Amino acid sequence: RSWDGIPARPAGRAATPPAVDHAGDLGEVTHGFVVLVAESAVTWLRWAPLSIGAVLWMWLAGLDAGAAAAWILAPSADWRAIAPLVALTVIAVPVTLAGEALLLRALGPARPGAISAWGWGAVRVWIKTGVLQSAGNWLSGTLFWPVWLRAAGMRLGTGCEISTIIDVVPELVTFGPDVFLADGIYLAGPVRRGRTITLAHTTLGARTFLGNHVVIPIGITLPDDVLIGVSTVADPSRIRSGSSWFGLPPFELPRREVVDVDRSLTHEPSAVRYWNRVFWEALRVALPVPPALVALWWSRAMGAGAASSDPWRMAFVVSPVVTFVAVAALVVLVLALKWALIWRVRPGQHPLWSCWCSRWDFLYVAWNRYASPALGALEGTLLLPWYLRAMGMRIGRGVVLGPGFAQVVDPDMLTIDDGATVHAMFQAHTFEDRVLKIDHVRIRRGATVGHGTVVLYGADIGED
């Protein structure tokens, strides 16, 4: 039987998986080994530009292998060595991304139909979905992302804006023009039932808008001018052109706020606005530079400490302090970027092609790269709220924060009163009509907001 909806209800008999010829199966153990080797090969390919760059750096700096290793362990402030290293660190990102797009093409196209979960086709699908998601970590939401997706095999109309997409086989997806996808879209993921994986072609019509965490089932076709709200599973049997849907099971929204903004701010930017956005999005490739410089400082400080300290002092004093300072430097950098780029955020509306949106987007990409790994270690402690308050979030006394607060988008919009218990995904902004709408969210005294709850902007959760 099949169950669906919230709360789950019987939804008829479960579909029988298509018949597949398993004669050429690799077997479970062999298949697992092949996947492991394939993942290792992809990882090696990702690091190859850095490896080649290291050789080029040694050549440009005039260092042999021994001198290069000695320099890394005790780096000097000689810019003849540091400048090429920084340049090659920046270049490695676009080179790696280009290589990933070529890899997906080289793997050949996946075809609609059913394949064995233990066959070579399943390995290809696994690698493709993983590589695409990896590339999205750098490119999602940028003007470069549709270019990369086309290079990888996806068919996209003009003017598409795409953020993070999950479980995607690119050649099996087609978008009409002016499609807009927000964060965390589960887009046409292959369906596995037992030993069978089903693949199908999925099409989104022109001017489709998908909110955060929307689920688009495999094999469906959506008409033009459709809006699907946050955390909604699309039902193609009910959705018609020009309609808006929300929930699970989805219900139609008879009315929604439509923001009418000059198209030069949402679809047809001037040259100045276009190149402003290109600048901020291209700046992402420079994000590895500060960690690389911090790593060089860490290596130099550790080397100096080892030369002047006994082993016990090195292990229990120098090493922890130097490591803490290095990690803290990146966390503080994010704090400085927040106040330098967008200052104190106020409720309002910001069109897609505004400079504010470009700075806002860059800030949260930097937060994810620099601060989230370190702050994740502080989740569940009394230390993390101090940082969140410094970023603009209002947190009362005795508040319990669950996992997921290592990065908070729109902290200025969030107020959590005394004694509240919160473990939620905050959505203090939306981007429909290509306009970022942002407003306050308040969790009042003693309230509880449970795991997986999506709290939309304007929400006011009452006391207790």
Coordinates of C-alpha atoms in Angstrom, one line a residue:
R1 CA 0.0 0.0 0.0
S2 CA 1.0 3.6 -0.5
W3 CA 0.6 6.4 2.1
D4 CA 0.7 10.1 1.5
G5 CA -0.1 13.5 3.0
I6 CA 0.2 15.2 6.4
P7 CA -1.0 13.3 8.4
A8 CA -0.2 10.3 6.3
R9 CA -3.3 8.6 4.9
P10 CA -3.8 5.5 2.6
A11 CA -3.3 6.5 -1.0
G12 CA -4.1 3.3 -2.8
R13 CA -1.8 0.4 -3.9
A14 CA 1.9 1.1 -4.3
A15 CA 3.1 1.0 -7.9
T16 CA 4.9 -2.1 -8.9
P17 CA 8.5 -1.4 -10.0
P18 CA 9.1 -1.9 -13.7
A19 CA 10.7 -5.2 -14.7
V20 CA 14.5 -5.0 -15.2
D21 CA 17.0 -7.5 -16.6
H22 CA 19.4 -8.2 -13.8
A23 CA 21.6 -10.5 -15.8
G24 CA 24.4 -7.9 -16.0
D25 CA 24.3 -6.9 -12.3
L26 CA 27.6 -6.3 -10.6
G27 CA 26.4 -7.8 -7.3
E28 CA 26.1 -5.9 -4.1
V29 CA 29.7 -6.1 -2.9
T30 CA 31.2 -5.5 -6.4
H31 CA 28.8 -2.6 -6.9
G32 CA 29.8 -1.0 -3.6
F33 CA 33.5 -1.4 -4.5
V34 CA 33.0 0.2 -7.9
V35 CA 31.1 3.1 -6.4
L36 CA 34.0 3.6 -3.9
V37 CA 36.6 3.6 -6.7
A38 CA 34.5 6.0 -8.8
E39 CA 34.0 8.4 -5.8
S40 CA 37.8 8.3 -5.1
A41 CA 38.5 9.0 -8.8
V42 CA 36.1 12.0 -8.8
T43 CA 37.8 13.3 -5.6
W44 CA 41.2 13.0 -7.2
L45 CA 39.9 14.9 -10.3
R46 CA 38.6 17.7 -8.0
W47 CA 42.0 18.0 -6.3
A48 CA 44.1 17.6 -9.6
P49 CA 44.0 21.4 -10.4
L50 CA 45.4 22.1 -6.9
S51 CA 48.1 19.4 -7.3
I52 CA 49.1 20.8 -10.7
G53 CA 48.9 24.3 -9.3
A54 CA 51.3 23.3 -6.5
V55 CA 53.8 22.2 -9.2
L56 CA 53.4 25.4 -11.1
W57 CA 53.8 27.4 -7.8
M58 CA 57.1 25.6 -7.1
W59 CA 58.3 26.4 -10.6
L60 CA 57.3 30.1 -10.4
A61 CA 58.8 30.5 -6.9
G62 CA 62.0 28.7 -7.9
L63 CA 61.6 26.0 -5.2
D64 CA 62.4 22.3 -5.4
A65 CA 60.3 19.7 -3.6
G66 CA 62.4 19.9 -0.4
A67 CA 62.5 23.7 -0.3
A68 CA 58.7 23.9 -1.0
A69 CA 58.0 21.5 1.9
A70 CA 60.2 23.5 4.2
W71 CA 58.5 26.7 3.1
I72 CA 55.1 25.3 3.8
L73 CA 56.1 24.2 7.3
A74 CA 57.7 27.5 8.0
P75 CA 56.4 30.0 5.5
S76 CA 58.1 33.4 5.1
A77 CA 56.4 36.7 4.2
D78 CA 58.0 36.7 0.8
W79 CA 55.3 37.8 -1.7
R80 CA 57.3 36.1 -4.5
A81 CA 56.1 32.9 -3.0
I82 CA 52.8 33.9 -1.6
A83 CA 51.4 35.8 -4.6
P84 CA 51.6 32.9 -7.1
L85 CA 50.1 30.6 -4.4
V86 CA 47.1 32.9 -3.9
A87 CA 46.6 33.3 -7.7
L88 CA 46.7 29.5 -8.3
T89 CA 44.3 29.0 -5.3
V90 CA 41.8 31.3 -7.1
I91 CA 42.3 29.7 -10.5
A92 CA 41.8 26.2 -9.1
V93 CA 38.1 26.7 -8.4
P94 CA 36.9 27.6 -12.0
V95 CA 39.2 24.9 -13.5
T96 CA 37.8 22.3 -11.2
L97 CA 34.2 23.3 -12.0
A98 CA 34.9 23.2 -15.7
G99 CA 36.4 19.7 -15.3
E100 CA 33.3 18.5 -13.4
A101 CA 31.0 19.7 -16.2
L102 CA 33.2 17.9 -18.8
L103 CA 33.2 14.7 -16.6
L104 CA 29.3 14.6 -16.6
R105 CA 29.4 14.9 -20.4
A106 CA 32.1 12.2 -20.7
L107 CA 30.0 9.8 -18.6
G108 CA 27.4 9.8 -21.4
P109 CA 23.7 10.4 -21.1
A110 CA 21.3 8.6 -18.8
R111 CA 18.2 7.5 -20.6
P112 CA 14.6 7.4 -19.3
G113 CA 13.5 4.0 -18.2
A114 CA 14.3 1.5 -15.5
I115 CA 17.7 0.3 -14.7
S116 CA 19.2 -2.2 -12.2
A117 CA 20.3 -0.6 -8.8
W118 CA 23.4 -2.9 -9.0
G119 CA 24.4 -2.1 -12.5
W120 CA 26.9 0.2 -14.2
G121 CA 24.0 2.6 -15.1
A122 CA 23.3 3.1 -11.4
V123 CA 27.0 4.0 -10.7
R124 CA 26.8 6.7 -13.5
V125 CA 23.6 8.2 -12.0
W126 CA 25.1 8.2 -8.5
I127 CA 28.3 10.0 -9.7
K128 CA 26.3 12.5 -11.8
T129 CA 23.9 13.6 -9.0
G130 CA 26.8 13.9 -6.6
V131 CA 29.1 16.0 -8.9
L132 CA 26.2 18.3 -9.8
Q133 CA 25.5 19.0 -6.2
S134 CA 29.2 19.6 -5.5
A135 CA 29.3 22.2 -8.3
G136 CA 26.3 23.9 -6.9
N137 CA 28.1 24.5 -3.6
W138 CA 30.1 27.1 -5.6
L139 CA 27.7 28.2 -8.3
S140 CA 24.1 28.0 -7.1
G141 CA 22.2 31.2 -7.4
T142 CA 24.7 32.8 -9.7
L143 CA 24.6 33.7 -13.4
F144 CA 27.3 31.1 -14.0
W145 CA 25.2 28.2 -12.7
P146 CA 22.8 27.9 -15.7
V147 CA 25.9 28.1 -18.0
W148 CA 27.4 25.1 -16.1
L149 CA 24.2 23.2 -16.1
R150 CA 23.8 23.6 -19.8
A151 CA 27.4 22.4 -20.2
A152 CA 26.6 19.4 -18.1
G153 CA 23.6 18.5 -20.3
M154 CA 20.5 20.2 -18.9
R155 CA 18.2 22.1 -21.3
L156 CA 17.3 25.5 -20.0
G157 CA 15.4 28.5 -21.4
T158 CA 16.7 32.0 -21.2
G159 CA 16.6 34.0 -18.0
C160 CA 16.5 31.1 -15.6
E161 CA 17.5 31.7 -11.9
I162 CA 18.5 28.5 -10.1
S163 CA 19.7 28.1 -6.5
T164 CA 20.5 24.7 -4.9
I165 CA 19.0 21.6 -6.6
I166 CA 19.3 18.1 -5.2
D167 CA 19.3 14.6 -6.8
V168 CA 19.4 15.9 -10.4
V169 CA 20.5 14.0 -13.5
P170 CA 21.0 17.0 -15.8
E171 CA 20.1 15.6 -19.2
L172 CA 16.7 14.4 -17.9
V173 CA 15.5 17.9 -16.9
T174 CA 14.2 20.7 -19.2
F175 CA 13.2 24.3 -18.1
G176 CA 11.2 26.9 -20.0
P177 CA 12.4 30.5 -20.0
D178 CA 12.4 32.7 -16.8
V179 CA 12.1 29.7 -14.4
F180 CA 13.1 30.6 -10.8
L181 CA 14.2 28.0 -8.2
A182 CA 14.9 28.9 -4.6
D183 CA 17.1 26.9 -2.2
G184 CA 17.0 23.2 -1.5
I185 CA 14.8 22.0 -4.4
Y186 CA 14.4 18.2 -4.7
L187 CA 14.3 18.1 -8.5
A188 CA 13.3 15.0 -10.3
G189 CA 15.4 12.6 -8.2
P190 CA 15.6 9.0 -9.5
V191 CA 13.2 6.7 -7.7
R192 CA 14.6 3.5 -6.2
R193 CA 12.3 0.6 -5.4
G194 CA 14.1 -2.5 -4.3
R195 CA 16.6 -3.5 -7.0
T196 CA 15.2 -1.1 -9.5
I197 CA 15.9 2.6 -10.3
T198 CA 13.5 4.5 -12.4
L199 CA 14.5 7.5 -14.5
A200 CA 12.2 9.8 -16.4
H201 CA 12.3 13.2 -18.2
T202 CA 10.9 16.2 -16.2
T203 CA 9.8 19.5 -17.6
L204 CA 9.1 22.9 -15.9
G205 CA 7.1 25.4 -17.9
A206 CA 8.0 29.0 -18.5
R207 CA 8.0 31.4 -15.5
T208 CA 7.6 28.6 -13.0
F209 CA 8.6 29.6 -9.4
L210 CA 9.6 27.0 -6.8
G211 CA 10.0 28.0 -3.2
N212 CA 12.5 26.5 -0.8
H213 CA 12.4 22.8 -0.2
V214 CA 9.8 22.1 -2.9
V215 CA 9.7 18.5 -4.2
I216 CA 9.3 17.9 -7.9
P217 CA 8.5 14.2 -8.5
I218 CA 10.2 12.5 -11.4
G219 CA 8.6 12.4 -14.8
I220 CA 6.1 15.2 -14.4
T221 CA 5.5 18.2 -16.7
L222 CA 4.4 21.5 -15.1
P223 CA 2.5 24.2 -17.2
D224 CA 3.6 27.8 -17.5
D225 CA 3.2 30.5 -14.9
V226 CA 3.0 28.3 -11.8
L227 CA 4.0 29.1 -8.3
I228 CA 4.7 26.3 -5.8
G229 CA 5.3 27.4 -2.2
V230 CA 7.8 26.4 0.4
S231 CA 8.0 22.7 1.3
T232 CA 5.3 21.7 -1.2
V233 CA 5.2 18.5 -3.2
A234 CA 4.0 19.3 -6.7
D235 CA 0.9 17.4 -7.9
P236 CA 0.8 17.5 -11.7
S237 CA -2.8 16.1 -11.8
R238 CA -4.1 19.3 -10.2
I239 CA -1.7 22.1 -11.1
R240 CA -2.8 24.3 -14.1
S241 CA -1.3 27.3 -15.8
G242 CA -1.4 30.5 -13.8
S243 CA -2.1 28.8 -10.4
S244 CA -0.3 28.9 -7.0
W245 CA -0.1 25.9 -4.6
F246 CA 1.1 25.3 -1.1
G247 CA 1.2 22.4 1.4
L248 CA 1.1 18.6 1.5
P249 CA -1.3 17.6 0.0
P250 CA -1.1 20.9 -1.9
F251 CA -4.1 23.3 -1.9
E252 CA -4.6 26.2 -4.2
L253 CA -3.9 29.7 -3.0
P254 CA -6.8 31.9 -4.2
R255 CA -4.8 35.1 -3.6
R256 CA -1.2 35.9 -3.0
E257 CA 0.7 39.2 -2.7
V258 CA 2.1 40.1 -6.1
V259 CA 4.9 42.7 -6.2
D260 CA 5.0 44.7 -9.4
V261 CA 8.5 46.0 -9.9
D262 CA 10.2 47.6 -13.0
R263 CA 11.6 44.7 -15.1
S264 CA 15.0 46.4 -15.2
L265 CA 15.2 45.4 -11.5
T266 CA 14.0 41.8 -11.9
H267 CA 14.5 40.5 -15.5
E268 CA 16.2 43.1 -17.8
P269 CA 19.0 44.8 -15.9
S270 CA 21.1 47.7 -17.1
A271 CA 24.8 47.1 -17.8
V272 CA 25.7 48.6 -14.5
R273 CA 23.5 46.2 -12.5
Y274 CA 24.5 43.3 -14.6
W275 CA 28.2 43.8 -14.1
N276 CA 27.7 44.6 -10.4
R277 CA 26.1 41.2 -9.9
V278 CA 28.9 39.5 -12.0
F279 CA 31.5 41.1 -9.7
W280 CA 30.0 39.8 -6.5
E281 CA 29.3 36.3 -7.9
A282 CA 32.7 36.0 -9.4
L283 CA 34.2 37.0 -6.1
R284 CA 33.2 33.6 -4.8
V285 CA 36.3 32.1 -6.5
A286 CA 38.4 34.2 -4.2
L287 CA 36.8 32.7 -1.0
P288 CA 39.6 30.1 -0.6
V289 CA 42.2 32.8 -0.3
P290 CA 41.6 33.9 3.4
P291 CA 41.6 30.3 4.6
A292 CA 44.8 29.6 2.7
L293 CA 46.5 32.7 4.2
V294 CA 45.3 31.7 7.7
A295 CA 46.6 28.2 7.1
L296 CA 50.1 29.6 6.2
W297 CA 50.0 31.7 9.4
W298 CA 49.0 28.7 11.4
S299 CA 51.9 26.7 10.0
R300 CA 54.4 29.5 10.7
A301 CA 53.1 29.9 14.2
M302 CA 53.2 26.2 14.9
G303 CA 56.7 26.0 13.5
A304 CA 57.9 28.8 15.7
G305 CA 56.2 27.2 18.8
A306 CA 57.8 23.9 18.1
A307 CA 61.2 25.5 18.0
S308 CA 60.8 27.4 21.2
S309 CA 58.7 25.1 23.4
D310 CA 59.0 21.7 25.1
P311 CA 56.7 19.0 23.7
W312 CA 54.2 19.2 26.6
R313 CA 53.8 23.0 26.3
M314 CA 53.5 22.6 22.5
A315 CA 50.8 20.0 22.8
F316 CA 48.7 21.6 25.5
V317 CA 49.3 25.3 25.1
V318 CA 50.7 26.4 21.8
S319 CA 48.8 24.1 19.5
P320 CA 45.3 24.8 21.0
V321 CA 45.9 28.5 21.2
V322 CA 47.2 28.9 17.7
T323 CA 44.5 26.7 16.2
F324 CA 41.8 28.6 18.1
V325 CA 43.1 32.0 16.9
A326 CA 43.2 30.7 13.3
V327 CA 39.6 29.4 13.4
A328 CA 38.4 32.5 15.3
A329 CA 40.0 34.8 12.6
L330 CA 37.7 33.3 9.9
V331 CA 34.6 33.5 12.2
V332 CA 35.4 37.1 13.1
L333 CA 35.9 37.8 9.4
V334 CA 32.3 36.8 8.7
L335 CA 31.1 39.0 11.5
A336 CA 33.0 41.9 10.0
L337 CA 31.6 41.2 6.5
K338 CA 28.0 41.2 7.9
W339 CA 28.2 44.7 9.3
A340 CA 30.3 46.0 6.4
L341 CA 28.1 44.7 3.6
I342 CA 24.5 44.9 4.8
W343 CA 24.7 46.4 8.3
R344 CA 21.4 46.1 10.3
V345 CA 18.7 44.7 8.0
R346 CA 15.2 46.1 8.1
P347 CA 11.9 44.6 6.9
G348 CA 11.4 45.5 3.3
Q349 CA 11.7 44.4 -0.4
H350 CA 14.8 44.2 -2.5
P351 CA 14.7 43.4 -6.2
L352 CA 16.9 40.6 -7.6
W353 CA 19.2 42.9 -9.5
S354 CA 19.8 45.3 -6.7
C355 CA 23.3 45.7 -5.3
W356 CA 21.9 44.9 -1.8
C357 CA 20.8 41.4 -3.0
S358 CA 24.2 40.7 -4.4
R359 CA 26.0 41.7 -1.2
W360 CA 23.4 39.8 0.9
D361 CA 24.0 36.6 -1.1
F362 CA 27.8 36.9 -1.0
L363 CA 27.7 37.3 2.8
Y364 CA 25.8 34.0 3.4
V365 CA 28.1 32.1 1.0
A366 CA 31.1 33.4 3.0
W367 CA 29.4 32.4 6.2
N368 CA 28.8 28.9 4.9
R369 CA 32.5 28.6 3.8
Y370 CA 34.3 30.3 6.7
A371 CA 32.2 30.1 9.9
S372 CA 29.7 27.3 9.7
P373 CA 32.2 24.4 10.2
A374 CA 33.6 26.0 13.3
L375 CA 30.2 27.2 14.7
G376 CA 28.8 23.7 14.1
A377 CA 31.1 22.5 16.9
L378 CA 29.5 25.0 19.2
E379 CA 25.9 23.9 18.6
G380 CA 24.2 23.0 21.8
T381 CA 26.6 25.1 23.9
L382 CA 26.2 28.5 25.6
L383 CA 28.8 30.0 23.3
L384 CA 26.9 29.9 20.0
P385 CA 24.2 32.4 21.1
W386 CA 26.9 35.0 21.8
Y387 CA 27.9 34.9 18.2
L388 CA 24.4 34.9 16.8
R389 CA 23.6 38.0 19.0
A390 CA 26.7 39.7 17.5
M391 CA 25.3 38.9 14.0
G392 CA 22.0 40.6 14.9
M393 CA 19.8 37.9 16.3
R394 CA 17.8 38.7 19.5
I395 CA 17.9 35.7 21.9
G396 CA 16.5 35.9 25.4
R397 CA 17.6 34.1 28.6
G398 CA 17.2 30.4 29.0
V399 CA 16.6 29.7 25.3
V400 CA 17.4 26.2 24.0
L401 CA 18.6 26.1 20.4
G402 CA 18.7 22.8 18.6
P403 CA 21.1 21.8 15.8
G404 CA 21.1 23.9 12.7
F405 CA 22.1 27.3 14.1
A406 CA 25.6 27.3 12.9
Q407 CA 24.3 29.4 10.0
V408 CA 21.2 31.6 10.2
V409 CA 20.1 33.5 7.2
D410 CA 18.6 36.9 8.1
P411 CA 19.6 36.9 11.8
D412 CA 18.4 40.5 12.2
M413 CA 14.8 39.3 11.6
L414 CA 14.8 36.6 14.3
T415 CA 13.7 37.3 17.9
I416 CA 13.5 34.4 20.4
D417 CA 12.1 35.4 23.8
D418 CA 13.1 33.9 27.2
G419 CA 12.6 30.2 27.8
A420 CA 11.8 29.2 24.3
T421 CA 12.9 25.9 22.7
V422 CA 13.6 26.1 19.0
H423 CA 14.8 23.6 16.4
A424 CA 13.5 24.9 13.1
M425 CA 14.3 26.1 9.6
F426 CA 13.7 29.8 9.4
Q427 CA 12.4 31.4 6.3
A428 CA 12.5 35.1 7.1
H429 CA 12.5 35.9 3.4
T430 CA 11.0 34.7 0.1
F431 CA 11.9 35.6 -3.5
E432 CA 8.7 35.2 -5.5
D433 CA 8.3 37.7 -8.4
R434 CA 12.1 38.0 -8.2
V435 CA 11.8 40.4 -5.3
L436 CA 13.3 39.5 -1.9
K437 CA 10.6 40.1 0.7
I438 CA 12.0 40.1 4.2
D439 CA 10.3 40.6 7.6
H440 CA 10.5 39.7 11.3
V441 CA 9.9 36.3 12.9
R442 CA 9.2 36.2 16.6
I443 CA 9.1 33.2 19.0
R444 CA 7.6 34.3 22.3
R445 CA 8.3 33.3 25.8
G446 CA 8.2 29.6 26.6
A447 CA 7.1 28.6 23.0
T448 CA 8.4 25.4 21.4
V449 CA 9.1 25.2 17.7
G450 CA 10.0 21.6 16.8
H451 CA 12.4 19.9 14.4
G452 CA 11.8 20.5 10.7
T453 CA 9.3 23.3 11.2
V454 CA 9.5 26.0 8.5
V455 CA 8.7 29.3 10.1
L456 CA 7.8 31.9 7.4
Y457 CA 8.5 35.7 7.6
G458 CA 5.8 37.6 9.5
A459 CA 5.2 34.6 11.8
D460 CA 4.6 35.3 15.5
I461 CA 4.6 32.2 17.7
G462 CA 2.6 32.9 20.9
E463 CA 3.7 32.3 24.5
D464 CA 3.9 28.7 25.7

